[in-house]
mmCIF file of C-alpha atoms and ligand atoms in Angstrom:
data_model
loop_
_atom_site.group_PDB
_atom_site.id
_atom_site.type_symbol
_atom_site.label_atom_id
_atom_site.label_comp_id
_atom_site.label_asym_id
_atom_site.label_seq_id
_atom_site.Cartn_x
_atom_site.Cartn_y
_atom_site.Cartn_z
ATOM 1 C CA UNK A 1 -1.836 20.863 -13.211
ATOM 2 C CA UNK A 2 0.280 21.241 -10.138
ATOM 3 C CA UNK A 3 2.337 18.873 -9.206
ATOM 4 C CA UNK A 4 4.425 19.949 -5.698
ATOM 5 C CA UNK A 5 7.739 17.698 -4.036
ATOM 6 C CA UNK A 6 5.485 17.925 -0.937
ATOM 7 C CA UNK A 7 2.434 18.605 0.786
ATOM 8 C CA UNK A 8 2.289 18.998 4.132
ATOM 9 C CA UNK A 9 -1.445 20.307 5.725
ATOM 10 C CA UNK A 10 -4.251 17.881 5.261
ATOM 11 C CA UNK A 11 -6.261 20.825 2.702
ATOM 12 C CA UNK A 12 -3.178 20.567 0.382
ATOM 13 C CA UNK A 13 -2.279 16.911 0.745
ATOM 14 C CA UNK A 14 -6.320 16.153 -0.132
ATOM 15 C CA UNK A 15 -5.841 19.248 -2.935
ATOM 16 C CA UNK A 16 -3.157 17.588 -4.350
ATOM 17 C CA UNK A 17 -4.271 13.836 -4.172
ATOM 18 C CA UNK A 18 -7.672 14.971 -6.029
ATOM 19 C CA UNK A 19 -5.993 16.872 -8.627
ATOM 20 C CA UNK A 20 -3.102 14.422 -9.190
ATOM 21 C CA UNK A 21 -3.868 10.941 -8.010
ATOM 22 C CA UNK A 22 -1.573 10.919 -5.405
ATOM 23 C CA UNK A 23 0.162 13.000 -2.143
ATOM 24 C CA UNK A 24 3.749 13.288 -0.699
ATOM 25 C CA UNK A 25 4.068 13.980 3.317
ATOM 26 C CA UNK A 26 6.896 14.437 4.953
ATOM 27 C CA UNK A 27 7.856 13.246 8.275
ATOM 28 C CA UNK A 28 5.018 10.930 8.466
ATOM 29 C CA UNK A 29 6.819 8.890 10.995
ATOM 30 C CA UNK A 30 8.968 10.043 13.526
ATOM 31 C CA UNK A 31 12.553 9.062 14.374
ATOM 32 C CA UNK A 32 11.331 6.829 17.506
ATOM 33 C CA UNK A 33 8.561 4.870 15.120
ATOM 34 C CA UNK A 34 11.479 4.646 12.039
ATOM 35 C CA UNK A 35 14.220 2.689 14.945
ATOM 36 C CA UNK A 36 10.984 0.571 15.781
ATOM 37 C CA UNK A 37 10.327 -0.999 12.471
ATOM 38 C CA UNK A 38 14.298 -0.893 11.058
ATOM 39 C CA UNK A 39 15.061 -2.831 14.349
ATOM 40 C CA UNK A 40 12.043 -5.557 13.302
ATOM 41 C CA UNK A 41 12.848 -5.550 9.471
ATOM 42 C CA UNK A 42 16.817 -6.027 9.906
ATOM 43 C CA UNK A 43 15.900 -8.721 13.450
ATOM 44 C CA UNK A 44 13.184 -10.493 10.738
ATOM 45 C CA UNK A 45 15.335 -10.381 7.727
ATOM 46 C CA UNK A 46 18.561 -11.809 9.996
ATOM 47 C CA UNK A 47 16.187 -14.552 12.524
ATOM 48 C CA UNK A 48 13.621 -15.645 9.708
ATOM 49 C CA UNK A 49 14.634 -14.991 6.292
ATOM 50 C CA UNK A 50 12.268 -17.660 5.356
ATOM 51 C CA UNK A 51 9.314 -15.808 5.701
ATOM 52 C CA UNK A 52 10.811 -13.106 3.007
ATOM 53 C CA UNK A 53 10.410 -13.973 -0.536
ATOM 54 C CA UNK A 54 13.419 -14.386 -3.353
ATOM 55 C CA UNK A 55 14.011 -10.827 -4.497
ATOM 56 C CA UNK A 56 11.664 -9.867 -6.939
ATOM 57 C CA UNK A 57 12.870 -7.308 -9.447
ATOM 58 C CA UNK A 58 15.410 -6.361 -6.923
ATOM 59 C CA UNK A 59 13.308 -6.263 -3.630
ATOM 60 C CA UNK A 60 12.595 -8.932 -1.190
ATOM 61 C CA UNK A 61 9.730 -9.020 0.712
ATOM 62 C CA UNK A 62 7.469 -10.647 3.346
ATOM 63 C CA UNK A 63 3.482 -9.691 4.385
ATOM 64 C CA UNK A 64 4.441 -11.322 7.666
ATOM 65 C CA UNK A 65 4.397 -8.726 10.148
ATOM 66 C CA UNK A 66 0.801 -8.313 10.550
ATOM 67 C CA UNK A 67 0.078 -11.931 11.708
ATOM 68 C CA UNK A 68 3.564 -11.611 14.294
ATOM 69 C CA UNK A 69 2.777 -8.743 15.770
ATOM 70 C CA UNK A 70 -0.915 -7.867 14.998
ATOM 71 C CA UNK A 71 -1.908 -5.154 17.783
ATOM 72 C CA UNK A 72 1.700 -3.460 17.375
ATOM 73 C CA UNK A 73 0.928 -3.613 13.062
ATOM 74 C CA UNK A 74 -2.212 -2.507 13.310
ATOM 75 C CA UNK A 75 -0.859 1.128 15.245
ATOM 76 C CA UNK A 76 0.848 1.876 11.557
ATOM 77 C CA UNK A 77 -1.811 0.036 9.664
ATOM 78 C CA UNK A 78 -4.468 2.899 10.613
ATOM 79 C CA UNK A 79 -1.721 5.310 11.961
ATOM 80 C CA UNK A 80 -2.960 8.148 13.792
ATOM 81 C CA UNK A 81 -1.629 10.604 10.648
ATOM 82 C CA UNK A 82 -2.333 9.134 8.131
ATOM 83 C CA UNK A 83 -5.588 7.028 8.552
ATOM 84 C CA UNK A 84 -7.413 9.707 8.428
ATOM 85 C CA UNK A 85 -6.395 10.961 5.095
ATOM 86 C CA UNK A 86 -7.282 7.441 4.096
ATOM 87 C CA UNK A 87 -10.529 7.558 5.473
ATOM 88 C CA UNK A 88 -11.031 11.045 3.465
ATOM 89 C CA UNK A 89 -9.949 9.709 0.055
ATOM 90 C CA UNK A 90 -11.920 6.517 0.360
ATOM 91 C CA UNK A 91 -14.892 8.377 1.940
ATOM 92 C CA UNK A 92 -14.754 7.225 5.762
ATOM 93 C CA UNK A 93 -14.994 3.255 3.873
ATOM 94 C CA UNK A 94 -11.674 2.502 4.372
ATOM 95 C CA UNK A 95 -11.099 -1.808 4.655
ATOM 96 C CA UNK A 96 -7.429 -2.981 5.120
ATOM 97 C CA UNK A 97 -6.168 -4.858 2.124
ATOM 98 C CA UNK A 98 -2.574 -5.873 2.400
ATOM 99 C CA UNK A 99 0.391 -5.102 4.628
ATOM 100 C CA UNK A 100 3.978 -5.466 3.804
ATOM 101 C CA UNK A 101 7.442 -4.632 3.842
ATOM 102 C CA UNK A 102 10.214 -4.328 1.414
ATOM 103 C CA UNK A 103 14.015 -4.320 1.326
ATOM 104 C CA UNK A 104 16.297 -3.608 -1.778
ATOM 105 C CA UNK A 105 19.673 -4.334 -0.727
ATOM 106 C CA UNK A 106 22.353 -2.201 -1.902
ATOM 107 C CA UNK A 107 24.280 -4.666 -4.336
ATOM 108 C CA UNK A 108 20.308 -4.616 -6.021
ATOM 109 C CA UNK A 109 19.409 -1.061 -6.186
ATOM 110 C CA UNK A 110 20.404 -0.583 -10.062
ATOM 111 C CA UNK A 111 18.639 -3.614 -10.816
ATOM 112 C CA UNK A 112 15.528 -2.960 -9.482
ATOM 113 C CA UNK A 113 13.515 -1.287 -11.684
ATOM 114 C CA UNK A 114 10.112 -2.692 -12.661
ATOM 115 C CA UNK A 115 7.894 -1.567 -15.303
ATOM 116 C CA UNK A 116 4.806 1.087 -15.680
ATOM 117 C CA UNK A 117 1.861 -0.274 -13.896
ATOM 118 C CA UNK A 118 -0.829 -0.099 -12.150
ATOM 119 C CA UNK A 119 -2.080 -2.329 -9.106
ATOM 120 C CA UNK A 120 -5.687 -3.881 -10.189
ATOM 121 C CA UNK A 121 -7.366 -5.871 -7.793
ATOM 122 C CA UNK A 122 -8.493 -9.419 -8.737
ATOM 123 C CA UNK A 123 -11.690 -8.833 -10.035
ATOM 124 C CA UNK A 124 -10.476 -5.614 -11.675
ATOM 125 C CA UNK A 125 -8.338 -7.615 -13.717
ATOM 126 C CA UNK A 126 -11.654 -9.524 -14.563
ATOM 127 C CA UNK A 127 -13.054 -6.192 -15.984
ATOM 128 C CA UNK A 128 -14.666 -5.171 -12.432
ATOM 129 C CA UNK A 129 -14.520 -1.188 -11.579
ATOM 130 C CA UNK A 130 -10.583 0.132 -11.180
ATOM 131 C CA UNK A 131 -11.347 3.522 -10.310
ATOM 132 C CA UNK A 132 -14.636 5.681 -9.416
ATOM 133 C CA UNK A 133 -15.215 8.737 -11.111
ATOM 134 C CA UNK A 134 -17.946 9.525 -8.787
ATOM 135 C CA UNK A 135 -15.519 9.880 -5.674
ATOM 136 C CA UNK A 136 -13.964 13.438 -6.008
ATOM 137 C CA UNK A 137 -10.678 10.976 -4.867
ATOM 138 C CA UNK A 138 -11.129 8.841 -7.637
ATOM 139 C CA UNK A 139 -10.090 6.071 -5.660
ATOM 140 C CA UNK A 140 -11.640 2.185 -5.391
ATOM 141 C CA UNK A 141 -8.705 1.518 -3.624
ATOM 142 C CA UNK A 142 -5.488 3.869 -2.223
ATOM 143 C CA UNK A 143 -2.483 2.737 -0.961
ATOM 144 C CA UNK A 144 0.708 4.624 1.422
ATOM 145 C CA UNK A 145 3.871 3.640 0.322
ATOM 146 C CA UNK A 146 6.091 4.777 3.667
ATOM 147 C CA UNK A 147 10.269 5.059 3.114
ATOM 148 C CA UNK A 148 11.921 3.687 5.981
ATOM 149 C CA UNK A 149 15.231 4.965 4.545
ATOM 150 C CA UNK A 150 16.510 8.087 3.089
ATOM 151 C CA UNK A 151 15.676 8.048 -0.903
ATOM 152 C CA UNK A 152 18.529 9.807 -2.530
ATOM 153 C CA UNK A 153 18.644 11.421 -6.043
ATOM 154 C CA UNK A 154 20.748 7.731 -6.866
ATOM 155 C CA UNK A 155 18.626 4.911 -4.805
ATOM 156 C CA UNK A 156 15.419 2.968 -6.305
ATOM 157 C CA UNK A 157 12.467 5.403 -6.198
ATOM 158 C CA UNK A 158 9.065 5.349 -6.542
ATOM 159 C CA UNK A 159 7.956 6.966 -9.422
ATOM 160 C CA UNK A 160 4.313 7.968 -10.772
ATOM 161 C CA UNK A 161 2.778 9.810 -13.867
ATOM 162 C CA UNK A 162 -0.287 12.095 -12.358
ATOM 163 C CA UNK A 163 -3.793 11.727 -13.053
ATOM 164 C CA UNK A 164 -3.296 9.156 -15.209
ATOM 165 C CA UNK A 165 -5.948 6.237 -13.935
ATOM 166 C CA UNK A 166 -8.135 6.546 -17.032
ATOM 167 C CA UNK A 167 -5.694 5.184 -19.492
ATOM 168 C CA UNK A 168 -5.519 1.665 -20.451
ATOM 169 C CA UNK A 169 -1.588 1.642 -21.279
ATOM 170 C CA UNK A 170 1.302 4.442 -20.631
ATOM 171 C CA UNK A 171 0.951 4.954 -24.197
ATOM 172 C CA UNK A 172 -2.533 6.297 -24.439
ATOM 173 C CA UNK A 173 -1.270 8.115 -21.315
ATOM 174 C CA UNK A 174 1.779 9.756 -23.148
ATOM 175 C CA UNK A 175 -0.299 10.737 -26.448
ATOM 176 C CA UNK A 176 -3.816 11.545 -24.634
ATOM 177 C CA UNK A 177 -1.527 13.742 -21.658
ATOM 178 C CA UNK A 178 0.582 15.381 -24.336
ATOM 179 C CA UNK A 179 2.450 18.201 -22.984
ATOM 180 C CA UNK A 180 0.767 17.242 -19.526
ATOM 181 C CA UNK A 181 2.513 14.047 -19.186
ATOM 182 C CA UNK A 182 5.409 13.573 -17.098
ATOM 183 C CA UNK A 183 6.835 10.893 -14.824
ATOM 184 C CA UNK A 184 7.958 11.797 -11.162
ATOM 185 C CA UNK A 185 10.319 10.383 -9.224
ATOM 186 C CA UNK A 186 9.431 10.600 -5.222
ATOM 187 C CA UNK A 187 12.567 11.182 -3.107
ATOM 188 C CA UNK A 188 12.436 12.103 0.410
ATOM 189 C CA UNK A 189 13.843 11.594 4.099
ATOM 190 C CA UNK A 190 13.114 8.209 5.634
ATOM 191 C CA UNK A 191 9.621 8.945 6.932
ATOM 192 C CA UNK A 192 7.750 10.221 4.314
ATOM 193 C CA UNK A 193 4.438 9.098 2.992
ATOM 194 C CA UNK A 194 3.185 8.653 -0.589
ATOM 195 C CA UNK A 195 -0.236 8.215 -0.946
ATOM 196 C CA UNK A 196 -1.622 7.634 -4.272
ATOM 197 C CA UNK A 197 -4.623 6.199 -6.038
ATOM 198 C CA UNK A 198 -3.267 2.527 -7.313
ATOM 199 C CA UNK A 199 -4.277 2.733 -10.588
ATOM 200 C CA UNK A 200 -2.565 6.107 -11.401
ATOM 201 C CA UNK A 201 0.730 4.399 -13.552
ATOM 202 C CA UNK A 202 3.719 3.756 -11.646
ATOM 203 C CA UNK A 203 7.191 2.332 -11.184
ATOM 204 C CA UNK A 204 9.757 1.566 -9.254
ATOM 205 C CA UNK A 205 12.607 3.483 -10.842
ATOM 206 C CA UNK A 206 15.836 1.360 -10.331
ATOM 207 C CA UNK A 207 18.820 2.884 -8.864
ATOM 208 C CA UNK A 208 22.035 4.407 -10.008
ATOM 209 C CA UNK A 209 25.068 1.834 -9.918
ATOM 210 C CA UNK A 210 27.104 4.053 -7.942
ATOM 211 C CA UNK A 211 23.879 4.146 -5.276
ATOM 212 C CA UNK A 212 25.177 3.111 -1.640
ATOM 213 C CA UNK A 213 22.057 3.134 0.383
ATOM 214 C CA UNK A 214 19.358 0.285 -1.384
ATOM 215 C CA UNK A 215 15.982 1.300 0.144
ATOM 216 C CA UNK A 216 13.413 -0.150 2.307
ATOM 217 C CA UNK A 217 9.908 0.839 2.652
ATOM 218 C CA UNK A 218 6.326 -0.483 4.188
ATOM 219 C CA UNK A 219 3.535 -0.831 1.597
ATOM 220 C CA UNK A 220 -0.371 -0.418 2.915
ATOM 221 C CA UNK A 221 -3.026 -0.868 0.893
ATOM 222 C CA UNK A 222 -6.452 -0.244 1.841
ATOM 223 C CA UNK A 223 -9.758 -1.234 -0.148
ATOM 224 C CA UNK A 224 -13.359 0.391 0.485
ATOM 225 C CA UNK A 225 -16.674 -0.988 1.623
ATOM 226 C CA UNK A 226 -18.267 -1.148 -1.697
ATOM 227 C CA UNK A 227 -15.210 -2.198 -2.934
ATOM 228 C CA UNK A 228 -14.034 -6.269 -3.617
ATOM 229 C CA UNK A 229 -10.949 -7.564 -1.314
ATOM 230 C CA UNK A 230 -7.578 -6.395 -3.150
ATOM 231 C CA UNK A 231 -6.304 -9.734 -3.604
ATOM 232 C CA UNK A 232 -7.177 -13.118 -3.060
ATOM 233 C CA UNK A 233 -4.344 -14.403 -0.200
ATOM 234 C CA UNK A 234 -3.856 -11.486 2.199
ATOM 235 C CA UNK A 235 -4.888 -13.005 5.778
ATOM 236 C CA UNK A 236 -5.821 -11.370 9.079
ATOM 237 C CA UNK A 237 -5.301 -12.415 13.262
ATOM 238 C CA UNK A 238 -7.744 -13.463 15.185
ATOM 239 C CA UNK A 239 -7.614 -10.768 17.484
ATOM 240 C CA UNK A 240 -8.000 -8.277 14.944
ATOM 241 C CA UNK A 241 -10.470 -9.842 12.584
ATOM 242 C CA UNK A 242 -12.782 -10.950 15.203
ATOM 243 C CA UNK A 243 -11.591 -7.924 17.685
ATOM 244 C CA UNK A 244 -15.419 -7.030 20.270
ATOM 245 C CA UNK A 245 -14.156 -3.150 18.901
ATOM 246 C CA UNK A 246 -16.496 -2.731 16.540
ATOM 247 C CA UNK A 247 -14.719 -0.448 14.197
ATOM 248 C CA UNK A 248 -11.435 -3.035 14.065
ATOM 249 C CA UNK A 249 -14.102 -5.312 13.655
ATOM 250 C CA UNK A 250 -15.148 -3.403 10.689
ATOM 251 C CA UNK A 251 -12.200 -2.480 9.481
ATOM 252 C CA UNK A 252 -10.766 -6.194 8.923
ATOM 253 C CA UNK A 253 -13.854 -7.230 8.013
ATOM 254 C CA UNK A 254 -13.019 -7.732 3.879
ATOM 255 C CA UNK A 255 -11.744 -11.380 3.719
ATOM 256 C CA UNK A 256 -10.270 -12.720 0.564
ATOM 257 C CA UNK A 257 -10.973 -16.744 -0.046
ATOM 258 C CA UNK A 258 -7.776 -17.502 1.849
ATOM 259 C CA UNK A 259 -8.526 -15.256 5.067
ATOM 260 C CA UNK A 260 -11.859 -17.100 4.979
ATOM 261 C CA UNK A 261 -9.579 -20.877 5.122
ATOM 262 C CA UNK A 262 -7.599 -19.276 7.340
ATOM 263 C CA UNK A 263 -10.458 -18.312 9.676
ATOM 264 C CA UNK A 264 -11.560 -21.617 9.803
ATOM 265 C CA UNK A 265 -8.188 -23.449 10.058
ATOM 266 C CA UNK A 266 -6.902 -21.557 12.765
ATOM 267 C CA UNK A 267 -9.313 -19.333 14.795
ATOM 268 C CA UNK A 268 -10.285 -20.046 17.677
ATOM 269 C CA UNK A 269 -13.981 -18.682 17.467
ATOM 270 C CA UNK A 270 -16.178 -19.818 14.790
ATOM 271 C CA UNK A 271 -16.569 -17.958 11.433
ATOM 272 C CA UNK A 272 -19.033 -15.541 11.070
ATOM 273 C CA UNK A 273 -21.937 -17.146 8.861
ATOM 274 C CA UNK A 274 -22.049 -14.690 5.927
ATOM 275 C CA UNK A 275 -18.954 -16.325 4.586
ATOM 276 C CA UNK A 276 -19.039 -19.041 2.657
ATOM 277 C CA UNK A 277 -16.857 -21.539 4.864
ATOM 278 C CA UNK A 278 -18.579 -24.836 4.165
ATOM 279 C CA UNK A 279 -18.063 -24.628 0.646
ATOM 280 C CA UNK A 280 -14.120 -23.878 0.943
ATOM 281 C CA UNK A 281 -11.783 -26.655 0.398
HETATM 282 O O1 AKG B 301 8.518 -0.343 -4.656
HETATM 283 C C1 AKG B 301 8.018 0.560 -5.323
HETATM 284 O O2 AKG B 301 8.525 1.700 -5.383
HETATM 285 C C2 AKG B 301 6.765 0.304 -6.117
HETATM 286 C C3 AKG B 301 6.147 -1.030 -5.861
HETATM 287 C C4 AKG B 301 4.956 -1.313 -6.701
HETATM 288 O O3 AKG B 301 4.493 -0.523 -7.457
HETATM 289 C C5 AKG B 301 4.282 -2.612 -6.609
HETATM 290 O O4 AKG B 301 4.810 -3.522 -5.945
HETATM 291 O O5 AKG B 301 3.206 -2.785 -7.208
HETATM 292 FE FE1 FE2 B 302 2.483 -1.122 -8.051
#
């Protein structure tokens, strides 16, 4: 196994997310896009820190962007880059899942550290399909994890163990990997892009206490066609979601329960009748 800090053309950053579970790219987004969405974050997190939630093992957080500023979102959501690489991995099924941002404050970088994981969709964790050994990608779902600061060899860093989506616990992973296993840290210019399947294990390592920088990042998960919606709260605009381009259309067209309520509640078009809205309280 191979596992390289970067990967930069789409053959190796494909190579390397089939062999490993996951892909690091460099300069996904340039300087101009970087000032765009610091300027938002640090104008939300200042104007409405209401619609952030209490840090969470070190992070706050808020999936509030997407409904605020839908058309300007969905630019990054399927970003001209890295959409499709997306598209690739999830073979050209791609459905948008969830869209957020996160911001570990310096004073929290050494305590924000959260444990092995992996992210299981709802009906995963009811024993539905986490991962699909009949895509070459693996992937049910895949998710781009974008640092929108500098991650230093002392800030919080996301951290994953490679080709590890067929274990049921890091354990099995550790003895069934033997010499194979190994944790890695991702660290890279604000910018960069990891991609990676999200049931391959992974942390959040926490930061060094002498670490001066915190970090802040942009989470997007995407699900697939014959895949179930990711969770069961993430909620799309109008303007998107019911968008006369057919392939936004299609693209925001996986609603959990709540995006279904929230369709109803506050759209100004009716539901589309494949959804179950009369029977939603
Ligand atoms: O913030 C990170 O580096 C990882 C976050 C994560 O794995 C999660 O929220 O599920
Ligand atoms: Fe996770």
């Amino acid at each position: 196994m191979t596992v390289t800090a970067y990967q930069t053309t789409k053959e190796e950053i494909l190579a390397h997310y089939k062999e490993n579970g996951f892909a690091v790219i460099p300069n996904a987004l340039s300087q101009e896009e970087l000032d765009y969405l610091n300027g938002m974050v640090e104008a939300s997190l200042k104007e409405s820190p209401e619609l952030w939630h209490k840090p969470m093992e070190g992070a706050v957080g808020t999936g509030s962007f997407l409904g605020k500023h839908p058309l300007e979102m969905d630019k990054f959501i399927r970003h001209p880059k890295i959409f499709p690489l997306i598209q690739e991995v999830l073979l050209g099924e791609a459905r948008f899942a969830q869209f957020d941002f996160r911001d570990v404050s310096v004073d929290r970088a050494s305590s924000s550290e959260m444990k092995f994981h992996r992210d299981i969709s709802y009906y995963g964790t009811m024993g539905g399909m986490i991962y699909d050994p009949e895509n070459p990608y693996i992937s049910t779902f895949t998710c781009v994890i974008y640092y929108l600061s500098d991650v230093h060899e002392c800030c919080p860093a996301f951290c994953l163990v490679p080709n590890s989506h067929m274990y049921s616990s890091l354990d099995e992973a550790k003895e069934k990997q033997g010499s194979e296993y190994q944790e890695v840290p991702i660290r890279g210019k604000a910018g960069t892009a990891v991609l990676y399947n999200i049931t391959t294990y992974h942390t959040r390592k926490g930061g060094r206490d002498d670490c001066t920088h915190g970090r802040r990042t942009m989470h997007n998960y995407h699900s697939r066609a014959s895949s179930y919606p990711l969770t069961n709260w993430a909620t799309v605009p109008e303007v998107l979601a019911m968008s006369d381009d057919h392939d936004t259309r299609l693209f925001y067209s996986q609603w959990t329960p709540n995006q279904i309520k929230f369709a109803r509640d506050t759209y100004t078009q009716p539901v589309p009748p494949y959804y179950p809205v009369d029977k939603l309280k």
